[in-house]
mmCIF file with all atom_site columns, C-alpha atoms in Angstrom:
data_model
loop_
_atom_site.group_PDB
_atom_site.id
_atom_site.type_symbol
_atom_site.label_atom_id
_atom_site.label_alt_id
_atom_site.label_comp_id
_atom_site.label_asym_id
_atom_site.label_entity_id
_atom_site.label_seq_id
_atom_site.pdbx_PDB_ins_code
_atom_site.Cartn_x
_atom_site.Cartn_y
_atom_site.Cartn_z
_atom_site.occupancy
_atom_site.B_iso_or_equiv
_atom_site.pdbx_formal_charge
_atom_site.auth_seq_id
_atom_site.auth_comp_id
_atom_site.auth_asym_id
_atom_site.auth_atom_id
_atom_site.pdbx_PDB_model_num
ATOM 1   C CA . UNK A 1 1   ? 0.000  0.000  0.000   1.00 60.00 ? 1   UNK A CA 1
ATOM 2   C CA . UNK A 1 2   ? 2.793  2.443  0.879   1.00 69.00 ? 2   UNK A CA 1
ATOM 3   C CA . UNK A 1 3   ? 4.524  1.801  -2.453  1.00 68.00 ? 3   UNK A CA 1
ATOM 4   C CA . UNK A 1 4   ? 1.318  2.511  -4.379  1.00 68.00 ? 4   UNK A CA 1
ATOM 5   C CA . UNK A 1 5   ? 0.752  5.660  -2.325  1.00 74.00 ? 5   UNK A CA 1
ATOM 6   C CA . UNK A 1 6   ? 4.322  6.845  -2.917  1.00 70.00 ? 6   UNK A CA 1
ATOM 7   C CA . UNK A 1 7   ? 4.183  6.151  -6.656  1.00 67.00 ? 7   UNK A CA 1
ATOM 8   C CA . UNK A 1 8   ? 0.899  8.013  -6.988  1.00 71.00 ? 8   UNK A CA 1
ATOM 9   C CA . UNK A 1 9   ? 2.149  11.046 -5.031  1.00 70.00 ? 9   UNK A CA 1
ATOM 10  C CA . UNK A 1 10  ? 5.444  11.206 -6.933  1.00 70.00 ? 10  UNK A CA 1
ATOM 11  C CA . UNK A 1 11  ? 3.738  11.409 -10.308 1.00 69.00 ? 11  UNK A CA 1
ATOM 12  C CA . UNK A 1 12  ? 1.251  14.188 -9.566  1.00 73.00 ? 12  UNK A CA 1
ATOM 13  C CA . UNK A 1 13  ? 1.448  16.849 -12.294 1.00 81.00 ? 13  UNK A CA 1
ATOM 14  C CA . UNK A 1 14  ? 4.560  15.335 -13.895 1.00 87.00 ? 14  UNK A CA 1
ATOM 15  C CA . UNK A 1 15  ? 5.565  13.832 -17.236 1.00 91.00 ? 15  UNK A CA 1
ATOM 16  C CA . UNK A 1 16  ? 7.729  11.362 -15.320 1.00 92.00 ? 16  UNK A CA 1
ATOM 17  C CA . UNK A 1 17  ? 9.483  10.835 -12.015 1.00 92.00 ? 17  UNK A CA 1
ATOM 18  C CA . UNK A 1 18  ? 12.868 9.227  -11.216 1.00 92.00 ? 18  UNK A CA 1
ATOM 19  C CA . UNK A 1 19  ? 14.989 8.585  -8.146  1.00 92.00 ? 19  UNK A CA 1
ATOM 20  C CA . UNK A 1 20  ? 18.732 8.422  -8.676  1.00 93.00 ? 20  UNK A CA 1
ATOM 21  C CA . UNK A 1 21  ? 21.822 7.875  -6.592  1.00 92.00 ? 21  UNK A CA 1
ATOM 22  C CA . UNK A 1 22  ? 24.381 10.680 -6.486  1.00 89.00 ? 22  UNK A CA 1
ATOM 23  C CA . UNK A 1 23  ? 26.429 8.752  -9.096  1.00 90.00 ? 23  UNK A CA 1
ATOM 24  C CA . UNK A 1 24  ? 23.481 8.947  -11.539 1.00 91.00 ? 24  UNK A CA 1
ATOM 25  C CA . UNK A 1 25  ? 22.277 5.357  -11.233 1.00 93.00 ? 25  UNK A CA 1
ATOM 26  C CA . UNK A 1 26  ? 18.497 5.300  -11.602 1.00 94.00 ? 26  UNK A CA 1
ATOM 27  C CA . UNK A 1 27  ? 16.935 3.274  -8.774  1.00 92.00 ? 27  UNK A CA 1
ATOM 28  C CA . UNK A 1 28  ? 13.263 4.074  -9.460  1.00 90.00 ? 28  UNK A CA 1
ATOM 29  C CA . UNK A 1 29  ? 11.218 5.195  -12.446 1.00 90.00 ? 29  UNK A CA 1
ATOM 30  C CA . UNK A 1 30  ? 7.464  5.566  -12.582 1.00 89.00 ? 30  UNK A CA 1
ATOM 31  C CA . UNK A 1 31  ? 4.998  4.109  -15.114 1.00 88.00 ? 31  UNK A CA 1
ATOM 32  C CA . UNK A 1 32  ? 4.872  7.429  -17.015 1.00 90.00 ? 32  UNK A CA 1
ATOM 33  C CA . UNK A 1 33  ? 8.625  7.175  -17.586 1.00 92.00 ? 33  UNK A CA 1
ATOM 34  C CA . UNK A 1 34  ? 8.210  3.632  -18.869 1.00 91.00 ? 34  UNK A CA 1
ATOM 35  C CA . UNK A 1 35  ? 5.592  4.852  -21.371 1.00 91.00 ? 35  UNK A CA 1
ATOM 36  C CA . UNK A 1 36  ? 7.846  7.642  -22.665 1.00 93.00 ? 36  UNK A CA 1
ATOM 37  C CA . UNK A 1 37  ? 11.018 5.497  -22.777 1.00 92.00 ? 37  UNK A CA 1
ATOM 38  C CA . UNK A 1 38  ? 9.794  1.894  -23.154 1.00 90.00 ? 38  UNK A CA 1
ATOM 39  C CA . UNK A 1 39  ? 13.147 0.365  -24.067 1.00 87.00 ? 39  UNK A CA 1
ATOM 40  C CA . UNK A 1 40  ? 15.036 1.936  -21.189 1.00 88.00 ? 40  UNK A CA 1
ATOM 41  C CA . UNK A 1 41  ? 13.924 -0.587 -18.548 1.00 81.00 ? 41  UNK A CA 1
ATOM 42  C CA . UNK A 1 42  ? 15.488 -3.381 -20.626 1.00 85.00 ? 42  UNK A CA 1
ATOM 43  C CA . UNK A 1 43  ? 18.903 -1.707 -20.834 1.00 86.00 ? 43  UNK A CA 1
ATOM 44  C CA . UNK A 1 44  ? 21.816 -3.045 -18.803 1.00 86.00 ? 44  UNK A CA 1
ATOM 45  C CA . UNK A 1 45  ? 23.007 0.417  -17.785 1.00 87.00 ? 45  UNK A CA 1
ATOM 46  C CA . UNK A 1 46  ? 20.115 2.364  -16.258 1.00 90.00 ? 46  UNK A CA 1
ATOM 47  C CA . UNK A 1 47  ? 21.797 5.646  -15.451 1.00 94.00 ? 47  UNK A CA 1
ATOM 48  C CA . UNK A 1 48  ? 20.930 9.280  -16.024 1.00 94.00 ? 48  UNK A CA 1
ATOM 49  C CA . UNK A 1 49  ? 23.784 9.745  -18.522 1.00 93.00 ? 49  UNK A CA 1
ATOM 50  C CA . UNK A 1 50  ? 22.467 6.816  -20.591 1.00 93.00 ? 50  UNK A CA 1
ATOM 51  C CA . UNK A 1 51  ? 18.986 8.346  -20.572 1.00 94.00 ? 51  UNK A CA 1
ATOM 52  C CA . UNK A 1 52  ? 20.249 11.786 -21.595 1.00 95.00 ? 52  UNK A CA 1
ATOM 53  C CA . UNK A 1 53  ? 22.369 10.301 -24.393 1.00 94.00 ? 53  UNK A CA 1
ATOM 54  C CA . UNK A 1 54  ? 19.456 8.186  -25.656 1.00 92.00 ? 54  UNK A CA 1
ATOM 55  C CA . UNK A 1 55  ? 17.221 11.264 -25.470 1.00 94.00 ? 55  UNK A CA 1
ATOM 56  C CA . UNK A 1 56  ? 19.723 13.250 -27.546 1.00 96.00 ? 56  UNK A CA 1
ATOM 57  C CA . UNK A 1 57  ? 20.109 15.905 -24.861 1.00 96.00 ? 57  UNK A CA 1
ATOM 58  C CA . UNK A 1 58  ? 22.910 18.353 -25.685 1.00 96.00 ? 58  UNK A CA 1
ATOM 59  C CA . UNK A 1 59  ? 26.230 17.957 -23.862 1.00 96.00 ? 59  UNK A CA 1
ATOM 60  C CA . UNK A 1 60  ? 25.761 21.451 -22.396 1.00 96.00 ? 60  UNK A CA 1
ATOM 61  C CA . UNK A 1 61  ? 22.380 20.520 -20.892 1.00 95.00 ? 61  UNK A CA 1
ATOM 62  C CA . UNK A 1 62  ? 23.786 17.207 -19.664 1.00 95.00 ? 62  UNK A CA 1
ATOM 63  C CA . UNK A 1 63  ? 26.564 19.088 -17.871 1.00 94.00 ? 63  UNK A CA 1
ATOM 64  C CA . UNK A 1 64  ? 23.976 21.311 -16.185 1.00 93.00 ? 64  UNK A CA 1
ATOM 65  C CA . UNK A 1 65  ? 22.172 18.214 -14.869 1.00 93.00 ? 65  UNK A CA 1
ATOM 66  C CA . UNK A 1 66  ? 25.407 16.633 -13.613 1.00 92.00 ? 66  UNK A CA 1
ATOM 67  C CA . UNK A 1 67  ? 26.454 19.913 -11.987 1.00 92.00 ? 67  UNK A CA 1
ATOM 68  C CA . UNK A 1 68  ? 23.157 19.913 -10.088 1.00 91.00 ? 68  UNK A CA 1
ATOM 69  C CA . UNK A 1 69  ? 24.059 16.504 -8.626  1.00 90.00 ? 69  UNK A CA 1
ATOM 70  C CA . UNK A 1 70  ? 27.490 17.811 -7.622  1.00 90.00 ? 70  UNK A CA 1
ATOM 71  C CA . UNK A 1 71  ? 26.172 20.974 -5.971  1.00 90.00 ? 71  UNK A CA 1
ATOM 72  C CA . UNK A 1 72  ? 23.208 19.402 -4.200  1.00 86.00 ? 72  UNK A CA 1
ATOM 73  C CA . UNK A 1 73  ? 20.239 21.620 -3.395  1.00 87.00 ? 73  UNK A CA 1
ATOM 74  C CA . UNK A 1 74  ? 17.168 22.188 -5.533  1.00 93.00 ? 74  UNK A CA 1
ATOM 75  C CA . UNK A 1 75  ? 17.700 22.882 -9.248  1.00 93.00 ? 75  UNK A CA 1
ATOM 76  C CA . UNK A 1 76  ? 15.535 23.323 -12.345 1.00 94.00 ? 76  UNK A CA 1
ATOM 77  C CA . UNK A 1 77  ? 16.851 22.570 -15.821 1.00 94.00 ? 77  UNK A CA 1
ATOM 78  C CA . UNK A 1 78  ? 14.949 23.157 -19.072 1.00 95.00 ? 78  UNK A CA 1
ATOM 79  C CA . UNK A 1 79  ? 15.884 21.166 -22.170 1.00 96.00 ? 79  UNK A CA 1
ATOM 80  C CA . UNK A 1 80  ? 14.468 19.165 -25.081 1.00 96.00 ? 80  UNK A CA 1
ATOM 81  C CA . UNK A 1 81  ? 14.573 15.378 -24.882 1.00 96.00 ? 81  UNK A CA 1
ATOM 82  C CA . UNK A 1 82  ? 13.647 12.770 -27.457 1.00 95.00 ? 82  UNK A CA 1
ATOM 83  C CA . UNK A 1 83  ? 11.235 10.074 -26.266 1.00 93.00 ? 83  UNK A CA 1
ATOM 84  C CA . UNK A 1 84  ? 11.316 6.411  -27.197 1.00 90.00 ? 84  UNK A CA 1
ATOM 85  C CA . UNK A 1 85  ? 8.903  6.961  -30.085 1.00 90.00 ? 85  UNK A CA 1
ATOM 86  C CA . UNK A 1 86  ? 11.101 9.668  -31.628 1.00 92.00 ? 86  UNK A CA 1
ATOM 87  C CA . UNK A 1 87  ? 9.119  12.721 -30.505 1.00 93.00 ? 87  UNK A CA 1
ATOM 88  C CA . UNK A 1 88  ? 11.098 15.595 -29.001 1.00 94.00 ? 88  UNK A CA 1
ATOM 89  C CA . UNK A 1 89  ? 9.477  17.300 -26.022 1.00 94.00 ? 89  UNK A CA 1
ATOM 90  C CA . UNK A 1 90  ? 10.756 20.246 -24.014 1.00 96.00 ? 90  UNK A CA 1
ATOM 91  C CA . UNK A 1 91  ? 10.773 19.534 -20.283 1.00 95.00 ? 91  UNK A CA 1
ATOM 92  C CA . UNK A 1 92  ? 11.615 21.280 -17.073 1.00 95.00 ? 92  UNK A CA 1
ATOM 93  C CA . UNK A 1 93  ? 13.476 18.838 -14.848 1.00 95.00 ? 93  UNK A CA 1
ATOM 94  C CA . UNK A 1 94  ? 13.301 19.578 -11.140 1.00 95.00 ? 94  UNK A CA 1
ATOM 95  C CA . UNK A 1 95  ? 16.147 17.980 -9.201  1.00 94.00 ? 95  UNK A CA 1
ATOM 96  C CA . UNK A 1 96  ? 15.672 17.686 -5.438  1.00 92.00 ? 96  UNK A CA 1
ATOM 97  C CA . UNK A 1 97  ? 18.106 16.009 -3.048  1.00 93.00 ? 97  UNK A CA 1
ATOM 98  C CA . UNK A 1 98  ? 16.380 13.657 -0.622  1.00 90.00 ? 98  UNK A CA 1
ATOM 99  C CA . UNK A 1 99  ? 17.249 14.364 3.011   1.00 89.00 ? 99  UNK A CA 1
ATOM 100 C CA . UNK A 1 100 ? 16.971 10.697 3.980   1.00 87.00 ? 100 UNK A CA 1
ATOM 101 C CA . UNK A 1 101 ? 18.591 8.577  2.878   1.00 86.00 ? 101 UNK A CA 1
ATOM 102 C CA . UNK A 1 102 ? 21.303 11.001 1.839   1.00 88.00 ? 102 UNK A CA 1
ATOM 103 C CA . UNK A 1 103 ? 22.937 10.614 -1.545  1.00 89.00 ? 103 UNK A CA 1
ATOM 104 C CA . UNK A 1 104 ? 19.685 10.241 -3.504  1.00 92.00 ? 104 UNK A CA 1
ATOM 105 C CA . UNK A 1 105 ? 17.805 12.697 -5.739  1.00 93.00 ? 105 UNK A CA 1
ATOM 106 C CA . UNK A 1 106 ? 14.181 12.987 -6.789  1.00 92.00 ? 106 UNK A CA 1
ATOM 107 C CA . UNK A 1 107 ? 13.842 14.079 -10.422 1.00 94.00 ? 107 UNK A CA 1
ATOM 108 C CA . UNK A 1 108 ? 10.442 15.244 -11.626 1.00 94.00 ? 108 UNK A CA 1
ATOM 109 C CA . UNK A 1 109 ? 9.853  16.300 -15.223 1.00 95.00 ? 109 UNK A CA 1
ATOM 110 C CA . UNK A 1 110 ? 7.013  18.447 -16.500 1.00 93.00 ? 110 UNK A CA 1
ATOM 111 C CA . UNK A 1 111 ? 6.327  19.668 -19.985 1.00 91.00 ? 111 UNK A CA 1
ATOM 112 C CA . UNK A 1 112 ? 7.846  23.122 -20.367 1.00 93.00 ? 112 UNK A CA 1
ATOM 113 C CA . UNK A 1 113 ? 5.414  25.679 -21.719 1.00 87.00 ? 113 UNK A CA 1
ATOM 114 C CA . UNK A 1 114 ? 6.880  29.030 -22.637 1.00 79.00 ? 114 UNK A CA 1
ATOM 115 C CA . UNK A 1 115 ? 5.076  32.093 -21.371 1.00 70.00 ? 115 UNK A CA 1
ATOM 116 C CA . UNK A 1 116 ? 3.178  33.875 -24.103 1.00 61.00 ? 116 UNK A CA 1
ATOM 117 C CA . UNK A 1 117 ? 1.713  37.337 -24.319 1.00 58.00 ? 117 UNK A CA 1
ATOM 118 C CA . UNK A 1 118 ? -1.805 37.773 -25.701 1.00 60.00 ? 118 UNK A CA 1
ATOM 119 C CA . UNK A 1 119 ? -0.853 41.120 -27.289 1.00 58.00 ? 119 UNK A CA 1
ATOM 120 C CA . UNK A 1 120 ? -2.350 43.246 -24.515 1.00 58.00 ? 120 UNK A CA 1
ATOM 121 C CA . UNK A 1 121 ? 0.731  42.919 -22.325 1.00 58.00 ? 121 UNK A CA 1
ATOM 122 C CA . UNK A 1 122 ? -0.886 40.150 -20.274 1.00 54.00 ? 122 UNK A CA 1
ATOM 123 C CA . UNK A 1 123 ? 1.161  36.985 -20.017 1.00 51.00 ? 123 UNK A CA 1
ATOM 124 C CA . UNK A 1 124 ? -0.881 33.819 -20.437 1.00 47.00 ? 124 UNK A CA 1
#
């Protein structure tokens, strides 16, 4: 029951949710992640660098993600990523260190929607 509750809470308002070790090894991914990247679960190396490479994320954006792991603390990174079916989506990845157990990060991705003006100066 607790696992189902956790999985449901972690995926609220997200494209996908991951938990990684500080070294980038992915220890948990939610069902939404599995839908976006169906072949990833079958890979031998399930690490964040493998995901970013497979998703054709630029080296500059990859470095920003890895720097967030190094620095700790909460970070947001915006970048395009290619899904398993070849569609590129722009996401905002929120990286949060978990206080307990230490050395783990919660990564939540949402679709990034750029702010637009409706012409009257009001941002929608």
